[in-house]
């Protein structure tokens, strides 16, 4: 998650994990990783932004784990 401006962004990855990113003009964001012992086929990702700036989120999986499907 990268962001600019000031405020917070809440990220939820299904029921697996949720976290809040604090955005500030001098801090570009943070990197979060989630590891599970098995795969999931349908996971909803939601983002709630309360920031005055812009934000970006990237979702993917590691090469060591085959993608679902």
PDB file of N, CA, C and O in Angstrom:
ATOM      1  N   UNK A   1       0.852  -1.158   0.000  1.00  0.00           N
ATOM      2  CA  UNK A   1       0.000   0.000   0.000  1.00  0.00           C
ATOM      3  C   UNK A   1       0.900   1.223   0.000  1.00  0.00           C
ATOM      4  O   UNK A   1       1.783   1.342   0.838  1.00  0.00           O
ATOM      5  N   UNK A   2       0.737   2.085  -0.961  1.00  0.00           N
ATOM      6  CA  UNK A   2       1.441   3.360  -0.977  1.00  0.00           C
ATOM      7  C   UNK A   2       0.400   4.472  -0.928  1.00  0.00           C
ATOM      8  O   UNK A   2      -0.717   4.310  -1.410  1.00  0.00           O
ATOM      9  N   UNK A   3       0.748   5.564  -0.304  1.00  0.00           N
ATOM     10  CA  UNK A   3      -0.212   6.652  -0.188  1.00  0.00           C
ATOM     11  C   UNK A   3       0.507   7.977  -0.017  1.00  0.00           C
ATOM     12  O   UNK A   3       1.676   8.032   0.343  1.00  0.00           O
ATOM     13  N   UNK A   4      -0.230   9.041  -0.313  1.00  0.00           N
ATOM     14  CA  UNK A   4       0.285  10.390  -0.113  1.00  0.00           C
ATOM     15  C   UNK A   4      -0.781  11.189   0.614  1.00  0.00           C
ATOM     16  O   UNK A   4      -1.912  10.737   0.756  1.00  0.00           O
ATOM     17  N   UNK A   5      -0.438  12.379   1.055  1.00  0.00           N
ATOM     18  CA  UNK A   5      -1.384  13.168   1.825  1.00  0.00           C
ATOM     19  C   UNK A   5      -1.378  12.731   3.273  1.00  0.00           C
ATOM     20  O   UNK A   5      -0.478  12.031   3.723  1.00  0.00           O
ATOM     21  N   UNK A   6      -2.402  13.112   4.016  1.00  0.00           N
ATOM     22  CA  UNK A   6      -2.477  12.696   5.413  1.00  0.00           C
ATOM     23  C   UNK A   6      -3.803  12.007   5.661  1.00  0.00           C
ATOM     24  O   UNK A   6      -4.807  12.287   5.013  1.00  0.00           O
ATOM     25  N   UNK A   7      -3.803  11.051   6.575  1.00  0.00           N
ATOM     26  CA  UNK A   7      -5.005  10.297   6.917  1.00  0.00           C
ATOM     27  C   UNK A   7      -4.675   8.828   7.078  1.00  0.00           C
ATOM     28  O   UNK A   7      -3.520   8.451   7.277  1.00  0.00           O
ATOM     29  N   UNK A   8      -5.699   7.996   6.988  1.00  0.00           N
ATOM     30  CA  UNK A   8      -5.519   6.555   7.145  1.00  0.00           C
ATOM     31  C   UNK A   8      -6.261   5.806   6.043  1.00  0.00           C
ATOM     32  O   UNK A   8      -7.200   6.326   5.443  1.00  0.00           O
ATOM     33  N   UNK A   9      -5.820   4.569   5.813  1.00  0.00           N
ATOM     34  CA  UNK A   9      -6.466   3.673   4.870  1.00  0.00           C
ATOM     35  C   UNK A   9      -6.599   2.318   5.556  1.00  0.00           C
ATOM     36  O   UNK A   9      -5.625   1.782   6.080  1.00  0.00           O
ATOM     37  N   UNK A  10      -7.822   1.783   5.570  1.00  0.00           N
ATOM     38  CA  UNK A  10      -8.070   0.460   6.136  1.00  0.00           C
ATOM     39  C   UNK A  10      -8.140  -0.557   5.010  1.00  0.00           C
ATOM     40  O   UNK A  10      -8.847  -0.343   4.021  1.00  0.00           O
ATOM     41  N   UNK A  11      -7.398  -1.649   5.162  1.00  0.00           N
ATOM     42  CA  UNK A  11      -7.355  -2.714   4.156  1.00  0.00           C
ATOM     43  C   UNK A  11      -7.821  -4.001   4.828  1.00  0.00           C
ATOM     44  O   UNK A  11      -7.367  -4.337   5.916  1.00  0.00           O
ATOM     45  N   UNK A  12      -8.724  -4.719   4.160  1.00  0.00           N
ATOM     46  CA  UNK A  12      -9.194  -6.016   4.658  1.00  0.00           C
ATOM     47  C   UNK A  12      -9.050  -7.036   3.539  1.00  0.00           C
ATOM     48  O   UNK A  12      -9.480  -6.785   2.413  1.00  0.00           O
ATOM     49  N   UNK A  13      -8.415  -8.166   3.863  1.00  0.00           N
ATOM     50  CA  UNK A  13      -8.248  -9.265   2.913  1.00  0.00           C
ATOM     51  C   UNK A  13      -9.093 -10.420   3.443  1.00  0.00           C
ATOM     52  O   UNK A  13      -8.630 -11.210   4.269  1.00  0.00           O
ATOM     53  N   UNK A  14     -10.339 -10.475   2.980  1.00  0.00           N
ATOM     54  CA  UNK A  14     -11.276 -11.487   3.457  1.00  0.00           C
ATOM     55  C   UNK A  14     -11.306 -11.533   4.973  1.00  0.00           C
ATOM     56  O   UNK A  14     -11.231 -10.505   5.635  1.00  0.00           O
ATOM     57  N   UNK A  15     -11.376 -12.734   5.514  1.00  0.00           N
ATOM     58  CA  UNK A  15     -11.303 -12.896   6.968  1.00  0.00           C
ATOM     59  C   UNK A  15      -9.879 -13.228   7.406  1.00  0.00           C
ATOM     60  O   UNK A  15      -9.640 -13.512   8.580  1.00  0.00           O
ATOM     61  N   UNK A  16      -8.922 -13.149   6.458  1.00  0.00           N
ATOM     62  CA  UNK A  16      -7.541 -13.515   6.764  1.00  0.00           C
ATOM     63  C   UNK A  16      -6.807 -12.457   7.563  1.00  0.00           C
ATOM     64  O   UNK A  16      -6.122 -12.762   8.537  1.00  0.00           O
ATOM     65  N   UNK A  17      -6.918 -11.199   7.138  1.00  0.00           N
ATOM     66  CA  UNK A  17      -6.141 -10.149   7.782  1.00  0.00           C
ATOM     67  C   UNK A  17      -6.766  -8.790   7.484  1.00  0.00           C
ATOM     68  O   UNK A  17      -7.406  -8.605   6.455  1.00  0.00           O
ATOM     69  N   UNK A  18      -6.600  -7.872   8.415  1.00  0.00           N
ATOM     70  CA  UNK A  18      -6.954  -6.479   8.169  1.00  0.00           C
ATOM     71  C   UNK A  18      -5.903  -5.610   8.847  1.00  0.00           C
ATOM     72  O   UNK A  18      -5.298  -6.014   9.847  1.00  0.00           O
ATOM     73  N   UNK A  19      -5.655  -4.428   8.269  1.00  0.00           N
ATOM     74  CA  UNK A  19      -4.670  -3.531   8.841  1.00  0.00           C
ATOM     75  C   UNK A  19      -4.983  -2.107   8.414  1.00  0.00           C
ATOM     76  O   UNK A  19      -5.712  -1.872   7.453  1.00  0.00           O
ATOM     77  N   UNK A  20      -4.425  -1.164   9.150  1.00  0.00           N
ATOM     78  CA  UNK A  20      -4.588   0.256   8.860  1.00  0.00           C
ATOM     79  C   UNK A  20      -3.233   0.841   8.490  1.00  0.00           C
ATOM     80  O   UNK A  20      -2.242   0.599   9.170  1.00  0.00           O
ATOM     81  N   UNK A  21      -3.207   1.591   7.400  1.00  0.00           N
ATOM     82  CA  UNK A  21      -2.002   2.282   6.956  1.00  0.00           C
ATOM     83  C   UNK A  21      -2.170   3.755   7.297  1.00  0.00           C
ATOM     84  O   UNK A  21      -3.205   4.354   6.984  1.00  0.00           O
ATOM     85  N   UNK A  22      -1.179   4.332   7.960  1.00  0.00           N
ATOM     86  CA  UNK A  22      -1.186   5.757   8.264  1.00  0.00           C
ATOM     87  C   UNK A  22      -0.408   6.466   7.169  1.00  0.00           C
ATOM     88  O   UNK A  22       0.758   6.164   6.934  1.00  0.00           O
ATOM     89  N   UNK A  23      -1.067   7.400   6.486  1.00  0.00           N
ATOM     90  CA  UNK A  23      -0.435   8.135   5.394  1.00  0.00           C
ATOM     91  C   UNK A  23       0.090   9.470   5.907  1.00  0.00           C
ATOM     92  O   UNK A  23      -0.552  10.120   6.726  1.00  0.00           O
ATOM     93  N   UNK A  24       1.249   9.841   5.436  1.00  0.00           N
ATOM     94  CA  UNK A  24       1.853  11.130   5.779  1.00  0.00           C
ATOM     95  C   UNK A  24       2.671  11.587   4.580  1.00  0.00           C
ATOM     96  O   UNK A  24       3.147  10.760   3.796  1.00  0.00           O
ATOM     97  N   UNK A  25       2.832  12.884   4.427  1.00  0.00           N
ATOM     98  CA  UNK A  25       3.547  13.408   3.273  1.00  0.00           C
ATOM     99  C   UNK A  25       4.992  12.927   3.186  1.00  0.00           C
ATOM    100  O   UNK A  25       5.543  12.820   2.103  1.00  0.00           O
ATOM    101  N   UNK A  26       5.608  12.585   4.318  1.00  0.00           N
ATOM    102  CA  UNK A  26       7.005  12.157   4.301  1.00  0.00           C
ATOM    103  C   UNK A  26       7.173  10.641   4.380  1.00  0.00           C
ATOM    104  O   UNK A  26       8.272  10.146   4.488  1.00  0.00           O
ATOM    105  N   UNK A  27       6.075   9.878   4.323  1.00  0.00           N
ATOM    106  CA  UNK A  27       6.130   8.417   4.430  1.00  0.00           C
ATOM    107  C   UNK A  27       5.318   7.809   3.289  1.00  0.00           C
ATOM    108  O   UNK A  27       4.108   8.019   3.221  1.00  0.00           O
ATOM    109  N   UNK A  28       5.942   7.068   2.360  1.00  0.00           N
ATOM    110  CA  UNK A  28       5.213   6.589   1.186  1.00  0.00           C
ATOM    111  C   UNK A  28       4.271   5.420   1.437  1.00  0.00           C
ATOM    112  O   UNK A  28       3.521   5.048   0.563  1.00  0.00           O
ATOM    113  N   UNK A  29       4.277   4.809   2.611  1.00  0.00           N
ATOM    114  CA  UNK A  29       3.379   3.690   2.874  1.00  0.00           C
ATOM    115  C   UNK A  29       4.091   2.539   3.531  1.00  0.00           C
ATOM    116  O   UNK A  29       5.080   2.725   4.230  1.00  0.00           O
ATOM    117  N   UNK A  30       3.594   1.323   3.308  1.00  0.00           N
ATOM    118  CA  UNK A  30       4.169   0.163   3.969  1.00  0.00           C
ATOM    119  C   UNK A  30       3.941  -1.079   3.133  1.00  0.00           C
ATOM    120  O   UNK A  30       3.121  -1.094   2.229  1.00  0.00           O
ATOM    121  N   UNK A  31       4.688  -2.135   3.467  1.00  0.00           N
ATOM    122  CA  UNK A  31       4.577  -3.424   2.810  1.00  0.00           C
ATOM    123  C   UNK A  31       4.069  -4.430   3.828  1.00  0.00           C
ATOM    124  O   UNK A  31       4.616  -4.540   4.922  1.00  0.00           O
ATOM    125  N   UNK A  32       3.006  -5.127   3.487  1.00  0.00           N
ATOM    126  CA  UNK A  32       2.454  -6.158   4.356  1.00  0.00           C
ATOM    127  C   UNK A  32       2.416  -7.461   3.578  1.00  0.00           C
ATOM    128  O   UNK A  32       2.097  -7.479   2.394  1.00  0.00           O
ATOM    129  N   UNK A  33       2.730  -8.572   4.255  1.00  0.00           N
ATOM    130  CA  UNK A  33       2.685  -9.889   3.638  1.00  0.00           C
ATOM    131  C   UNK A  33       1.832 -10.803   4.505  1.00  0.00           C
ATOM    132  O   UNK A  33       1.843 -10.694   5.723  1.00  0.00           O
ATOM    133  N   UNK A  34       1.114 -11.709   3.847  1.00  0.00           N
ATOM    134  CA  UNK A  34       0.287 -12.687   4.540  1.00  0.00           C
ATOM    135  C   UNK A  34       0.638 -14.054   3.999  1.00  0.00           C
ATOM    136  O   UNK A  34       0.692 -14.248   2.780  1.00  0.00           O
ATOM    137  N   UNK A  35       0.891 -15.017   4.868  1.00  0.00           N
ATOM    138  CA  UNK A  35       1.171 -16.389   4.446  1.00  0.00           C
ATOM    139  C   UNK A  35       0.117 -17.316   5.052  1.00  0.00           C
ATOM    140  O   UNK A  35      -0.274 -17.143   6.201  1.00  0.00           O
ATOM    141  N   UNK A  36      -0.357 -18.261   4.253  1.00  0.00           N
ATOM    142  CA  UNK A  36      -1.338 -19.235   4.738  1.00  0.00           C
ATOM    143  C   UNK A  36      -0.845 -20.640   4.424  1.00  0.00           C
ATOM    144  O   UNK A  36       0.007 -20.835   3.565  1.00  0.00           O
ATOM    145  N   UNK A  37      -1.405 -21.609   5.114  1.00  0.00           N
ATOM    146  CA  UNK A  37      -0.981 -22.991   4.905  1.00  0.00           C
ATOM    147  C   UNK A  37      -1.744 -23.673   3.776  1.00  0.00           C
ATOM    148  O   UNK A  37      -1.405 -24.780   3.387  1.00  0.00           O
ATOM    149  N   UNK A  38      -2.787 -23.030   3.242  1.00  0.00           N
ATOM    150  CA  UNK A  38      -3.503 -23.576   2.093  1.00  0.00           C
ATOM    151  C   UNK A  38      -4.030 -22.437   1.218  1.00  0.00           C
ATOM    152  O   UNK A  38      -3.990 -21.282   1.600  1.00  0.00           O
ATOM    153  N   UNK A  39      -4.504 -22.782   0.033  1.00  0.00           N
ATOM    154  CA  UNK A  39      -4.934 -21.755  -0.913  1.00  0.00           C
ATOM    155  C   UNK A  39      -6.418 -21.439  -0.750  1.00  0.00           C
ATOM    156  O   UNK A  39      -7.184 -22.213  -0.175  1.00  0.00           O
ATOM    157  N   UNK A  40      -6.791 -20.290  -1.269  1.00  0.00           N
ATOM    158  CA  UNK A  40      -8.174 -19.831  -1.267  1.00  0.00           C
ATOM    159  C   UNK A  40      -8.530 -19.435  -2.698  1.00  0.00           C
ATOM    160  O   UNK A  40      -7.726 -18.832  -3.391  1.00  0.00           O
ATOM    161  N   UNK A  41      -9.737 -19.758  -3.135  1.00  0.00           N
ATOM    162  CA  UNK A  41     -10.137 -19.420  -4.501  1.00  0.00           C
ATOM    163  C   UNK A  41     -10.829 -18.064  -4.576  1.00  0.00           C
ATOM    164  O   UNK A  41     -10.716 -17.379  -5.565  1.00  0.00           O
ATOM    165  N   UNK A  42     -11.576 -17.683  -3.585  1.00  0.00           N
ATOM    166  CA  UNK A  42     -12.321 -16.427  -3.624  1.00  0.00           C
ATOM    167  C   UNK A  42     -12.082 -15.637  -2.346  1.00  0.00           C
ATOM    168  O   UNK A  42     -12.576 -15.995  -1.286  1.00  0.00           O
ATOM    169  N   UNK A  43     -11.314 -14.581  -2.463  1.00  0.00           N
ATOM    170  CA  UNK A  43     -11.031 -13.704  -1.334  1.00  0.00           C
ATOM    171  C   UNK A  43     -11.361 -12.280  -1.756  1.00  0.00           C
ATOM    172  O   UNK A  43     -10.861 -11.804  -2.778  1.00  0.00           O
ATOM    173  N   UNK A  44     -12.198 -11.625  -0.994  1.00  0.00           N
ATOM    174  CA  UNK A  44     -12.529 -10.226  -1.274  1.00  0.00           C
ATOM    175  C   UNK A  44     -11.497  -9.325  -0.615  1.00  0.00           C
ATOM    176  O   UNK A  44     -11.099  -9.558   0.530  1.00  0.00           O
ATOM    177  N   UNK A  45     -11.063  -8.320  -1.340  1.00  0.00           N
ATOM    178  CA  UNK A  45     -10.151  -7.315  -0.800  1.00  0.00           C
ATOM    179  C   UNK A  45     -10.903  -5.994  -0.797  1.00  0.00           C
ATOM    180  O   UNK A  45     -11.458  -5.591  -1.819  1.00  0.00           O
ATOM    181  N   UNK A  46     -10.960  -5.344   0.372  1.00  0.00           N
ATOM    182  CA  UNK A  46     -11.642  -4.049   0.436  1.00  0.00           C
ATOM    183  C   UNK A  46     -10.703  -2.991   0.993  1.00  0.00           C
ATOM    184  O   UNK A  46      -9.813  -3.284   1.790  1.00  0.00           O
ATOM    185  N   UNK A  47     -10.897  -1.760   0.520  1.00  0.00           N
ATOM    186  CA  UNK A  47     -10.083  -0.624   0.933  1.00  0.00           C
ATOM    187  C   UNK A  47     -11.027   0.513   1.312  1.00  0.00           C
ATOM    188  O   UNK A  47     -11.926   0.856   0.545  1.00  0.00           O
ATOM    189  N   UNK A  48     -10.826   1.068   2.493  1.00  0.00           N
ATOM    190  CA  UNK A  48     -11.571   2.248   2.930  1.00  0.00           C
ATOM    191  C   UNK A  48     -10.561   3.361   3.162  1.00  0.00           C
ATOM    192  O   UNK A  48      -9.682   3.231   4.011  1.00  0.00           O
ATOM    193  N   UNK A  49     -10.684   4.428   2.392  1.00  0.00           N
ATOM    194  CA  UNK A  49      -9.704   5.516   2.453  1.00  0.00           C
ATOM    195  C   UNK A  49     -10.266   6.713   3.201  1.00  0.00           C
ATOM    196  O   UNK A  49     -11.379   7.160   2.941  1.00  0.00           O
ATOM    197  N   UNK A  50      -9.480   7.196   4.135  1.00  0.00           N
ATOM    198  CA  UNK A  50      -9.772   8.438   4.831  1.00  0.00           C
ATOM    199  C   UNK A  50      -8.505   9.295   4.765  1.00  0.00           C
ATOM    200  O   UNK A  50      -7.887   9.593   5.776  1.00  0.00           O
ATOM    201  N   UNK A  51      -8.102   9.601   3.544  1.00  0.00           N
ATOM    202  CA  UNK A  51      -6.889  10.377   3.334  1.00  0.00           C
ATOM    203  C   UNK A  51      -7.167  11.510   2.361  1.00  0.00           C
ATOM    204  O   UNK A  51      -8.044  11.400   1.505  1.00  0.00           O
ATOM    205  N   UNK A  52      -6.419  12.569   2.498  1.00  0.00           N
ATOM    206  CA  UNK A  52      -6.574  13.724   1.615  1.00  0.00           C
ATOM    207  C   UNK A  52      -5.801  13.562   0.319  1.00  0.00           C
ATOM    208  O   UNK A  52      -5.943  14.350  -0.599  1.00  0.00           O
ATOM    209  N   UNK A  53      -4.990  12.522   0.228  1.00  0.00           N
ATOM    210  CA  UNK A  53      -4.143  12.320  -0.940  1.00  0.00           C
ATOM    211  C   UNK A  53      -4.619  11.172  -1.801  1.00  0.00           C
ATOM    212  O   UNK A  53      -5.792  10.837  -1.843  1.00  0.00           O
ATOM    213  N   UNK A  54      -3.689  10.540  -2.469  1.00  0.00           N
ATOM    214  CA  UNK A  54      -3.983   9.402  -3.331  1.00  0.00           C
ATOM    215  C   UNK A  54      -3.358   8.147  -2.745  1.00  0.00           C
ATOM    216  O   UNK A  54      -2.490   8.218  -1.885  1.00  0.00           O
ATOM    217  N   UNK A  55      -3.796   6.978  -3.229  1.00  0.00           N
ATOM    218  CA  UNK A  55      -3.266   5.722  -2.708  1.00  0.00           C
ATOM    219  C   UNK A  55      -3.240   4.681  -3.820  1.00  0.00           C
ATOM    220  O   UNK A  55      -3.907   4.808  -4.842  1.00  0.00           O
ATOM    221  N   UNK A  56      -2.445   3.635  -3.604  1.00  0.00           N
ATOM    222  CA  UNK A  56      -2.360   2.514  -4.533  1.00  0.00           C
ATOM    223  C   UNK A  56      -2.152   1.223  -3.765  1.00  0.00           C
ATOM    224  O   UNK A  56      -1.484   1.203  -2.736  1.00  0.00           O
ATOM    225  N   UNK A  57      -2.750   0.144  -4.244  1.00  0.00           N
ATOM    226  CA  UNK A  57      -2.660  -1.160  -3.596  1.00  0.00           C
ATOM    227  C   UNK A  57      -2.377  -2.209  -4.657  1.00  0.00           C
ATOM    228  O   UNK A  57      -2.967  -2.186  -5.736  1.00  0.00           O
ATOM    229  N   UNK A  58      -1.471  -3.114  -4.368  1.00  0.00           N
ATOM    230  CA  UNK A  58      -1.157  -4.215  -5.261  1.00  0.00           C
ATOM    231  C   UNK A  58      -1.391  -5.522  -4.515  1.00  0.00           C
ATOM    232  O   UNK A  58      -1.005  -5.653  -3.358  1.00  0.00           O
ATOM    233  N   UNK A  59      -2.031  -6.477  -5.169  1.00  0.00           N
ATOM    234  CA  UNK A  59      -2.315  -7.771  -4.557  1.00  0.00           C
ATOM    235  C   UNK A  59      -1.741  -8.858  -5.461  1.00  0.00           C
ATOM    236  O   UNK A  59      -1.910  -8.812  -6.685  1.00  0.00           O
ATOM    237  N   UNK A  60      -1.066  -9.821  -4.875  1.00  0.00           N
ATOM    238  CA  UNK A  60      -0.503 -10.916  -5.657  1.00  0.00           C
ATOM    239  C   UNK A  60      -0.171 -12.092  -4.765  1.00  0.00           C
ATOM    240  O   UNK A  60      -0.530 -12.100  -3.597  1.00  0.00           O
ATOM    241  N   UNK A  61       0.529 -13.077  -5.315  1.00  0.00           N
ATOM    242  CA  UNK A  61       0.962 -14.206  -4.508  1.00  0.00           C
ATOM    243  C   UNK A  61       2.374 -14.594  -4.911  1.00  0.00           C
ATOM    244  O   UNK A  61       2.834 -14.283  -5.990  1.00  0.00           O
ATOM    245  N   UNK A  62       3.020 -15.285  -3.989  1.00  0.00           N
ATOM    246  CA  UNK A  62       4.418 -15.659  -4.195  1.00  0.00           C
ATOM    247  C   UNK A  62       4.535 -16.741  -5.269  1.00  0.00           C
ATOM    248  O   UNK A  62       3.626 -17.555  -5.458  1.00  0.00           O
ATOM    249  N   UNK A  63       5.652 -16.762  -5.949  1.00  0.00           N
ATOM    250  CA  UNK A  63       5.903 -17.748  -6.993  1.00  0.00           C
ATOM    251  C   UNK A  63       5.946 -19.157  -6.430  1.00  0.00           C
ATOM    252  O   UNK A  63       5.670 -20.127  -7.132  1.00  0.00           O
ATOM    253  N   UNK A  64       6.267 -19.308  -5.154  1.00  0.00           N
ATOM    254  CA  UNK A  64       6.359 -20.645  -4.561  1.00  0.00           C
ATOM    255  C   UNK A  64       4.993 -21.261  -4.308  1.00  0.00           C
ATOM    256  O   UNK A  64       4.904 -22.432  -3.994  1.00  0.00           O
ATOM    257  N   UNK A  65       3.927 -20.491  -4.475  1.00  0.00           N
ATOM    258  CA  UNK A  65       2.571 -20.998  -4.273  1.00  0.00           C
ATOM    259  C   UNK A  65       1.832 -20.877  -5.603  1.00  0.00           C
ATOM    260  O   UNK A  65       1.782 -19.806  -6.199  1.00  0.00           O
ATOM    261  N   UNK A  66       1.254 -21.967  -6.088  1.00  0.00           N
ATOM    262  CA  UNK A  66       0.495 -21.909  -7.333  1.00  0.00           C
ATOM    263  C   UNK A  66      -0.766 -21.087  -7.137  1.00  0.00           C
ATOM    264  O   UNK A  66      -1.460 -21.246  -6.134  1.00  0.00           O
ATOM    265  N   UNK A  67      -1.083 -20.179  -8.084  1.00  0.00           N
ATOM    266  CA  UNK A  67      -2.309 -19.419  -7.966  1.00  0.00           C
ATOM    267  C   UNK A  67      -3.539 -20.313  -8.080  1.00  0.00           C
ATOM    268  O   UNK A  67      -3.464 -21.366  -8.719  1.00  0.00           O
ATOM    269  N   UNK A  68      -4.650 -19.931  -7.464  1.00  0.00           N
ATOM    270  CA  UNK A  68      -5.855 -20.764  -7.547  1.00  0.00           C
ATOM    271  C   UNK A  68      -6.383 -20.849  -8.977  1.00  0.00           C
ATOM    272  O   UNK A  68      -6.165 -19.959  -9.775  1.00  0.00           O
ATOM    273  N   UNK A  69      -7.076 -21.920  -9.272  1.00  0.00           N
ATOM    274  CA  UNK A  69      -7.733 -22.062 -10.564  1.00  0.00           C
ATOM    275  C   UNK A  69      -6.959 -22.875 -11.494  1.00  0.00           C
ATOM    276  O   UNK A  69      -7.099 -23.189 -12.565  1.00  0.00           O
TER     277      UNK A  69
END
